[in-house]
Amino acid sequence: MTDTAPVMTDFIQDGINAIRTEQKALDLLIGELDERFTQACQSILACSGRVVVTGMGKSGHIGRKIAATFASTGTPAFFMHPGEAGHGDLGMLVKGDVLIAISNSGESDEIRMLLPVVKQLGIPLISISRDKRGVLPKSADIALTLGRSEEACPLGLAPTSSTTATLALGDALAVALLHARGFTSNDFALSHPAGALGRKLLTRVQDVMHTDNLPIIKESASLNDTLLVMTGGRLGLAVVVDDADKVVGIFTDGDLRRKLAQNTDLSIQIGELMTKTPKSTTSQMRASDALTVMNENAISQLLVLDDQHLAGVISIHDVLKAGVS
């Protein structure tokens, strides 16, 4: 590269032009979706093995993302480097798999070398290229095309619009398959246990609620007795139950301060002071949903009930401490 003076340019306008060029590529891609797209989805759904994605260079980078999206949305998949495949990694492919091969020109030498073995193994081949004129789409069982879009690179050399369209097509396949499989947020959570997303989807109320030394008191008990129970429970509340141990109310630190400020007789029964029908949840509710309930009702705790009996208490602090938000 030779040293040259920087070219004066309008960076924002150049960026806008690049994005608009890629938008045109996506519009062109929409027109390419036809029965071949349906056939590709059906082929993948019928696959008893894995979806193996391959591609060289920039197509390979996009292929890795497509394989990752498949894997996280219910379609087992992985990426196979075509260069390494020619030196032993082709053993990753087994009967029952489906191969998605990406080459914008349809003429990738590394992929072309693999085609005889793929055919011999009887592996269904889905190609992704700009048109049907290359060796790869002509050899494919299903040839998906992007359309001959203009690259956003002003030199027409760096893959830009074509890789954007390829990525969008991979996402379209993954989303269509997700719907066909009836894939749910719970399924998604099982493949994303780490990080904030996993904690939000997988953490249940039962995982963070308090279950020991719960501050329970009968509705016939006095305010004085309730104060002792609240102090021992260290949760800032007392849960009031009837003679059948079913929850009938709640009495909180805030309630206590208000009653003491009013010089309320400490011998009065708590059943006369409690808040009836307190907000509650179940142990199987997501902790993130319980947090939503608390925020919407401007409260800091929820009772966890099992058939009207107290199973535990969960607080905003518990949920946030677990890393759920």
CSV table of C-alpha atoms in Angstrom, one decimal:
chain,number,residue,atom,x,y,z
A,1,MET,CA,0.0,0.0,0.0
A,2,THR,CA,1.4,3.4,-1.0
A,3,ASP,CA,1.3,6.4,1.2
A,4,THR,CA,-1.3,8.9,-0.1
A,5,ALA,CA,-3.0,11.9,1.3
A,6,PRO,CA,-6.4,11.3,2.8
A,7,VAL,CA,-9.3,11.8,0.4
A,8,MET,CA,-11.8,14.5,1.5
A,9,THR,CA,-15.1,12.8,1.9
A,10,ASP,CA,-18.5,13.1,3.5
A,11,PHE,CA,-18.4,10.2,6.0
A,12,ILE,CA,-22.1,10.3,6.9
A,13,GLN,CA,-23.2,10.4,3.3
A,14,ASP,CA,-20.8,7.5,2.4
A,15,GLY,CA,-22.3,5.5,5.3
A,16,ILE,CA,-25.9,6.3,4.2
A,17,ASN,CA,-25.1,5.3,0.6
A,18,ALA,CA,-23.6,2.0,1.8
A,19,ILE,CA,-26.6,1.2,3.9
A,20,ARG,CA,-29.0,2.0,1.1
A,21,THR,CA,-27.1,-0.2,-1.3
A,22,GLU,CA,-27.4,-3.1,1.2
A,23,GLN,CA,-31.1,-2.3,1.6
A,24,LYS,CA,-31.5,-2.8,-2.1
A,25,ALA,CA,-29.7,-6.1,-1.8
A,26,LEU,CA,-32.2,-7.2,0.8
A,27,ASP,CA,-35.1,-6.1,-1.4
A,28,LEU,CA,-33.6,-8.1,-4.2
A,29,LEU,CA,-33.3,-11.1,-1.9
A,30,ILE,CA,-37.0,-11.0,-1.0
A,31,GLY,CA,-37.8,-11.5,-4.7
A,32,GLU,CA,-35.6,-14.6,-4.7
A,33,LEU,CA,-37.6,-16.4,-2.1
A,34,ASP,CA,-39.8,-19.1,-3.7
A,35,GLU,CA,-40.5,-22.8,-3.5
A,36,ARG,CA,-36.7,-23.4,-3.2
A,37,PHE,CA,-36.8,-21.7,0.2
A,38,THR,CA,-39.7,-24.0,1.3
A,39,GLN,CA,-37.8,-27.1,0.0
A,40,ALA,CA,-34.7,-26.0,2.0
A,41,CYS,CA,-36.7,-25.7,5.2
A,42,GLN,CA,-38.4,-29.1,4.6
A,43,SER,CA,-35.0,-30.7,3.9
A,44,ILE,CA,-33.6,-29.4,7.1
A,45,LEU,CA,-36.7,-30.4,9.1
A,46,ALA,CA,-36.3,-33.9,7.7
A,47,CYS,CA,-32.7,-34.0,8.7
A,48,SER,CA,-32.0,-36.7,11.3
A,49,GLY,CA,-28.4,-35.4,11.9
A,50,ARG,CA,-27.0,-31.9,12.0
A,51,VAL,CA,-26.9,-29.0,9.6
A,52,VAL,CA,-23.3,-28.4,8.6
A,53,VAL,CA,-22.5,-25.0,7.2
A,54,THR,CA,-19.4,-24.3,5.1
A,55,GLY,CA,-18.0,-21.3,3.3
A,56,MET,CA,-14.6,-19.8,2.6
A,57,GLY,CA,-13.4,-16.3,3.5
A,58,LYS,CA,-16.1,-13.8,4.3
A,59,SER,CA,-18.7,-16.4,3.4
A,60,GLY,CA,-17.2,-18.6,6.1
A,61,HIS,CA,-17.5,-15.8,8.7
A,62,ILE,CA,-21.2,-15.5,7.8
A,63,GLY,CA,-21.6,-19.3,7.8
A,64,ARG,CA,-20.3,-19.4,11.4
A,65,LYS,CA,-23.0,-17.0,12.4
A,66,ILE,CA,-25.7,-18.9,10.5
A,67,ALA,CA,-24.7,-22.1,12.2
A,68,ALA,CA,-24.7,-20.5,15.6
A,69,THR,CA,-28.2,-19.0,15.0
A,70,PHE,CA,-29.5,-22.5,13.9
A,71,ALA,CA,-28.0,-24.1,17.0
A,72,SER,CA,-29.5,-21.6,19.4
A,73,THR,CA,-33.0,-21.8,17.9
A,74,GLY,CA,-33.6,-25.6,17.9
A,75,THR,CA,-31.7,-26.8,14.7
A,76,PRO,CA,-28.5,-28.6,15.7
A,77,ALA,CA,-25.7,-27.2,13.5
A,78,PHE,CA,-22.0,-26.4,13.3
A,79,PHE,CA,-19.5,-24.8,10.9
A,80,MET,CA,-17.0,-26.8,8.9
A,81,HIS,CA,-14.1,-25.0,7.3
A,82,PRO,CA,-13.9,-26.1,3.7
A,83,GLY,CA,-10.1,-25.9,3.5
A,84,GLU,CA,-9.7,-28.1,6.7
A,85,ALA,CA,-12.4,-30.4,5.4
A,86,GLY,CA,-10.2,-31.4,2.5
A,87,HIS,CA,-7.6,-32.5,5.0
A,88,GLY,CA,-9.7,-34.7,7.2
A,89,ASP,CA,-12.4,-32.6,8.7
A,90,LEU,CA,-14.8,-33.8,6.1
A,91,GLY,CA,-15.2,-36.8,8.5
A,92,MET,CA,-17.5,-34.4,10.4
A,93,LEU,CA,-20.2,-35.1,7.8
A,94,VAL,CA,-22.2,-38.3,8.2
A,95,LYS,CA,-25.3,-39.7,6.7
A,96,GLY,CA,-28.4,-37.9,8.0
A,97,ASP,CA,-26.7,-34.5,7.9
A,98,VAL,CA,-27.5,-31.6,5.6
A,99,LEU,CA,-24.8,-29.4,4.1
A,100,ILE,CA,-25.3,-25.7,3.4
A,101,ALA,CA,-22.5,-24.4,1.3
A,102,ILE,CA,-22.0,-20.7,0.8
A,103,SER,CA,-20.2,-19.1,-2.1
A,104,ASN,CA,-21.3,-15.9,-3.7
A,105,SER,CA,-19.8,-16.8,-7.0
A,106,GLY,CA,-20.7,-20.4,-6.7
A,107,GLU,CA,-17.1,-21.3,-7.8
A,108,SER,CA,-15.2,-21.7,-4.5
A,109,ASP,CA,-12.3,-24.0,-5.2
A,110,GLU,CA,-12.2,-25.3,-1.7
A,111,ILE,CA,-15.9,-26.3,-1.8
A,112,ARG,CA,-15.7,-27.7,-5.3
A,113,MET,CA,-13.2,-30.3,-4.1
A,114,LEU,CA,-15.6,-31.5,-1.5
A,115,LEU,CA,-18.6,-32.1,-3.9
A,116,PRO,CA,-17.7,-35.6,-5.1
A,117,VAL,CA,-17.4,-36.9,-1.5
A,118,VAL,CA,-20.7,-35.1,-0.5
A,119,LYS,CA,-22.5,-36.8,-3.4
A,120,GLN,CA,-21.0,-40.2,-2.6
A,121,LEU,CA,-22.2,-39.9,1.0
A,122,GLY,CA,-25.6,-39.0,-0.2
A,123,ILE,CA,-25.6,-35.8,1.9
A,124,PRO,CA,-28.4,-33.3,0.8
A,125,LEU,CA,-26.6,-30.2,-0.5
A,126,ILE,CA,-28.2,-26.7,-0.2
A,127,SER,CA,-26.2,-23.9,-1.9
A,128,ILE,CA,-26.3,-20.2,-1.3
A,129,SER,CA,-24.9,-18.1,-4.1
A,130,ARG,CA,-25.8,-14.9,-6.1
A,131,ASP,CA,-27.3,-16.9,-9.0
A,132,LYS,CA,-27.5,-20.5,-10.4
A,133,ARG,CA,-24.6,-20.2,-12.9
A,134,GLY,CA,-21.8,-21.6,-10.7
A,135,VAL,CA,-20.6,-25.1,-10.3
A,136,LEU,CA,-21.9,-25.2,-6.7
A,137,PRO,CA,-25.5,-24.3,-7.4
A,138,LYS,CA,-25.6,-26.6,-10.4
A,139,SER,CA,-24.4,-29.4,-8.2
A,140,ALA,CA,-26.8,-28.6,-5.3
A,141,ASP,CA,-30.0,-30.4,-4.6
A,142,ILE,CA,-31.5,-27.0,-3.6
A,143,ALA,CA,-29.9,-23.8,-5.0
A,144,LEU,CA,-30.8,-20.7,-3.0
A,145,THR,CA,-29.9,-17.5,-4.7
A,146,LEU,CA,-29.4,-13.9,-3.4
A,147,GLY,CA,-29.8,-12.1,-6.7
A,148,ARG,CA,-27.0,-10.2,-8.4
A,149,SER,CA,-26.8,-7.2,-6.1
A,150,GLU,CA,-24.3,-4.3,-6.2
A,151,GLU,CA,-21.7,-4.4,-3.5
A,152,ALA,CA,-21.7,-1.5,-1.1
A,153,CYS,CA,-17.9,-1.3,-1.5
A,154,PRO,CA,-17.4,1.4,-4.2
A,155,LEU,CA,-14.6,-0.8,-5.8
A,156,GLY,CA,-17.1,-3.7,-6.1
A,157,LEU,CA,-14.5,-5.9,-4.5
A,158,ALA,CA,-15.1,-6.3,-0.7
A,159,PRO,CA,-18.1,-8.6,0.1
A,160,THR,CA,-20.6,-6.2,1.7
A,161,SER,CA,-24.1,-6.3,0.2
A,162,SER,CA,-23.7,-10.0,-0.7
A,163,THR,CA,-22.7,-11.0,2.9
A,164,THR,CA,-25.5,-9.0,4.4
A,165,ALA,CA,-28.0,-10.8,2.1
A,166,THR,CA,-26.5,-14.1,3.0
A,167,LEU,CA,-26.8,-13.4,6.7
A,168,ALA,CA,-30.4,-12.3,6.2
A,169,LEU,CA,-31.2,-15.5,4.3
A,170,GLY,CA,-29.7,-17.6,7.0
A,171,ASP,CA,-31.7,-15.8,9.6
A,172,ALA,CA,-34.8,-16.3,7.5
A,173,LEU,CA,-34.2,-20.0,7.4
A,174,ALA,CA,-33.6,-20.2,11.2
A,175,VAL,CA,-36.8,-18.2,12.0
A,176,ALA,CA,-38.9,-20.2,9.6
A,177,LEU,CA,-37.6,-23.4,11.2
A,178,LEU,CA,-38.1,-22.0,14.7
A,179,HIS,CA,-41.8,-21.5,13.9
A,180,ALA,CA,-42.1,-25.0,12.3
A,181,ARG,CA,-40.6,-26.7,15.4
A,182,GLY,CA,-42.8,-24.7,17.8
A,183,PHE,CA,-39.7,-23.5,19.5
A,184,THR,CA,-40.4,-21.6,22.7
A,185,SER,CA,-38.6,-19.2,25.0
A,186,ASN,CA,-38.2,-22.0,27.4
A,187,ASP,CA,-36.4,-24.0,24.7
A,188,PHE,CA,-34.3,-21.0,24.0
A,189,ALA,CA,-33.3,-20.7,27.6
A,190,LEU,CA,-32.0,-24.3,27.7
A,191,SER,CA,-29.4,-23.4,25.1
A,192,HIS,CA,-28.5,-20.1,26.8
A,193,PRO,CA,-27.9,-20.9,30.5
A,194,ALA,CA,-25.0,-18.5,30.9
A,195,GLY,CA,-25.1,-14.7,31.2
A,196,ALA,CA,-28.0,-12.3,31.9
A,197,LEU,CA,-30.3,-13.8,29.3
A,198,GLY,CA,-30.0,-17.3,30.7
A,199,ARG,CA,-30.5,-16.2,34.3
A,200,LYS,CA,-33.6,-14.2,33.3
A,201,LEU,CA,-35.2,-17.2,31.4
A,202,LEU,CA,-34.2,-20.0,33.7
A,203,THR,CA,-34.3,-18.6,37.2
A,204,ARG,CA,-37.5,-19.5,39.0
A,205,VAL,CA,-39.0,-18.1,42.2
A,206,GLN,CA,-38.2,-21.3,43.9
A,207,ASP,CA,-34.5,-20.8,43.2
A,208,VAL,CA,-34.3,-17.5,45.2
A,209,MET,CA,-37.2,-17.5,47.7
A,210,HIS,CA,-36.8,-17.7,51.4
A,211,THR,CA,-38.1,-20.9,53.0
A,212,ASP,CA,-36.5,-21.0,56.4
A,213,ASN,CA,-37.8,-19.5,59.6
A,214,LEU,CA,-40.8,-17.9,57.8
A,215,PRO,CA,-42.6,-15.3,60.0
A,216,ILE,CA,-46.0,-17.0,60.3
A,217,ILE,CA,-48.6,-16.0,62.9
A,218,LYS,CA,-52.3,-16.8,63.6
A,219,GLU,CA,-54.8,-14.0,62.9
A,220,SER,CA,-55.9,-14.2,66.5
A,221,ALA,CA,-52.4,-13.3,67.8
A,222,SER,CA,-51.8,-9.9,69.3
A,223,LEU,CA,-49.8,-7.0,67.7
A,224,ASN,CA,-47.2,-7.5,70.4
A,225,ASP,CA,-46.7,-11.2,69.4
A,226,THR,CA,-46.6,-10.3,65.8
A,227,LEU,CA,-43.8,-7.8,66.5
A,228,LEU,CA,-41.7,-10.7,68.0
A,229,VAL,CA,-42.4,-12.9,65.0
A,230,MET,CA,-41.4,-10.2,62.6
A,231,THR,CA,-38.2,-9.5,64.5
A,232,GLY,CA,-37.3,-13.2,64.4
A,233,GLY,CA,-38.1,-13.7,60.8
A,234,ARG,CA,-35.9,-10.9,59.6
A,235,LEU,CA,-38.0,-10.3,56.4
A,236,GLY,CA,-39.7,-7.2,57.5
A,237,LEU,CA,-43.2,-8.7,57.6
A,238,ALA,CA,-45.4,-11.3,59.2
A,239,VAL,CA,-47.7,-13.7,57.2
A,240,VAL,CA,-51.1,-14.1,58.9
A,241,VAL,CA,-52.8,-17.5,58.6
A,242,ASP,CA,-56.1,-19.0,59.8
A,243,ASP,CA,-56.6,-22.1,61.8
A,244,ALA,CA,-56.1,-24.2,58.7
A,245,ASP,CA,-52.8,-22.5,58.1
A,246,LYS,CA,-54.1,-20.9,54.9
A,247,VAL,CA,-52.7,-17.4,54.3
A,248,VAL,CA,-55.3,-14.7,54.9
A,249,GLY,CA,-53.2,-11.5,55.2
A,250,ILE,CA,-49.9,-9.8,55.6
A,251,PHE,CA,-48.5,-7.3,58.1
A,252,THR,CA,-45.3,-5.3,57.2
A,253,ASP,CA,-42.8,-3.1,58.8
A,254,GLY,CA,-44.5,-0.1,57.2
A,255,ASP,CA,-47.8,-1.2,58.7
A,256,LEU,CA,-46.2,-1.5,62.1
A,257,ARG,CA,-44.7,2.0,62.0
A,258,ARG,CA,-48.0,3.5,61.1
A,259,LYS,CA,-49.8,1.7,63.9
A,260,LEU,CA,-47.2,2.6,66.5
A,261,ALA,CA,-47.4,6.2,65.4
A,262,GLN,CA,-51.1,6.0,66.1
A,263,ASN,CA,-50.5,4.6,69.6
A,264,THR,CA,-52.3,1.4,68.6
A,265,ASP,CA,-52.9,-1.0,71.5
A,266,LEU,CA,-50.3,-3.8,71.3
A,267,SER,CA,-52.9,-6.3,72.6
A,268,ILE,CA,-55.1,-5.9,69.5
A,269,GLN,CA,-55.5,-8.9,67.3
A,270,ILE,CA,-53.4,-8.8,64.1
A,271,GLY,CA,-56.4,-10.0,62.1
A,272,GLU,CA,-57.9,-6.5,62.6
A,273,LEU,CA,-54.8,-4.8,61.3
A,274,MET,CA,-53.5,-7.0,58.5
A,275,THR,CA,-53.8,-6.3,54.8
A,276,LYS,CA,-56.1,-8.9,53.4
A,277,THR,CA,-55.5,-10.8,50.0
A,278,PRO,CA,-51.7,-9.9,49.8
A,279,LYS,CA,-50.0,-10.1,46.4
A,280,SER,CA,-48.6,-13.5,45.8
A,281,THR,CA,-46.9,-15.7,43.3
A,282,THR,CA,-46.0,-19.4,42.7
A,283,SER,CA,-42.7,-21.2,43.1
A,284,GLN,CA,-42.6,-22.0,39.3
A,285,MET,CA,-43.0,-18.4,38.1
A,286,ARG,CA,-39.9,-16.9,36.5
A,287,ALA,CA,-38.1,-14.7,39.0
A,288,SER,CA,-38.1,-11.9,36.3
A,289,ASP,CA,-41.9,-12.1,36.1
A,290,ALA,CA,-42.1,-11.9,39.9
A,291,LEU,CA,-39.9,-8.8,39.7
A,292,THR,CA,-42.3,-7.3,37.2
A,293,VAL,CA,-45.2,-7.9,39.6
A,294,MET,CA,-43.4,-6.2,42.5
A,295,ASN,CA,-42.4,-3.2,40.4
A,296,GLU,CA,-45.9,-2.8,39.0
A,297,ASN,CA,-47.5,-2.9,42.5
A,298,ALA,CA,-44.8,-0.8,44.1
A,299,ILE,CA,-44.0,-3.5,46.7
A,300,SER,CA,-40.7,-5.1,47.6
A,301,GLN,CA,-41.9,-8.6,48.5
A,302,LEU,CA,-44.2,-11.3,47.3
A,303,LEU,CA,-45.6,-14.3,49.2
A,304,VAL,CA,-45.1,-17.6,47.5
A,305,LEU,CA,-48.2,-19.7,47.9
A,306,ASP,CA,-48.9,-23.4,47.3
A,307,ASP,CA,-52.7,-24.1,47.5
A,308,GLN,CA,-53.1,-21.0,49.8
A,309,HIS,CA,-50.4,-22.2,52.1
A,310,LEU,CA,-47.1,-20.3,52.5
A,311,ALA,CA,-44.2,-21.9,50.7
A,312,GLY,CA,-41.8,-19.0,50.8
A,313,VAL,CA,-41.2,-15.2,50.5
A,314,ILE,CA,-39.3,-13.5,47.7
A,315,SER,CA,-38.0,-10.0,47.6
A,316,ILE,CA,-36.7,-7.6,45.0
A,317,HIS,CA,-33.3,-7.8,46.7
A,318,ASP,CA,-33.3,-11.6,46.2
A,319,VAL,CA,-34.1,-11.3,42.5
A,320,LEU,CA,-31.5,-8.6,41.9
A,321,LYS,CA,-28.9,-10.5,43.9
A,322,ALA,CA,-29.4,-13.5,41.6
A,323,GLY,CA,-28.5,-11.3,38.6
A,324,VAL,CA,-32.0,-11.3,37.2
A,325,SER,CA,-33.4,-8.0,35.9
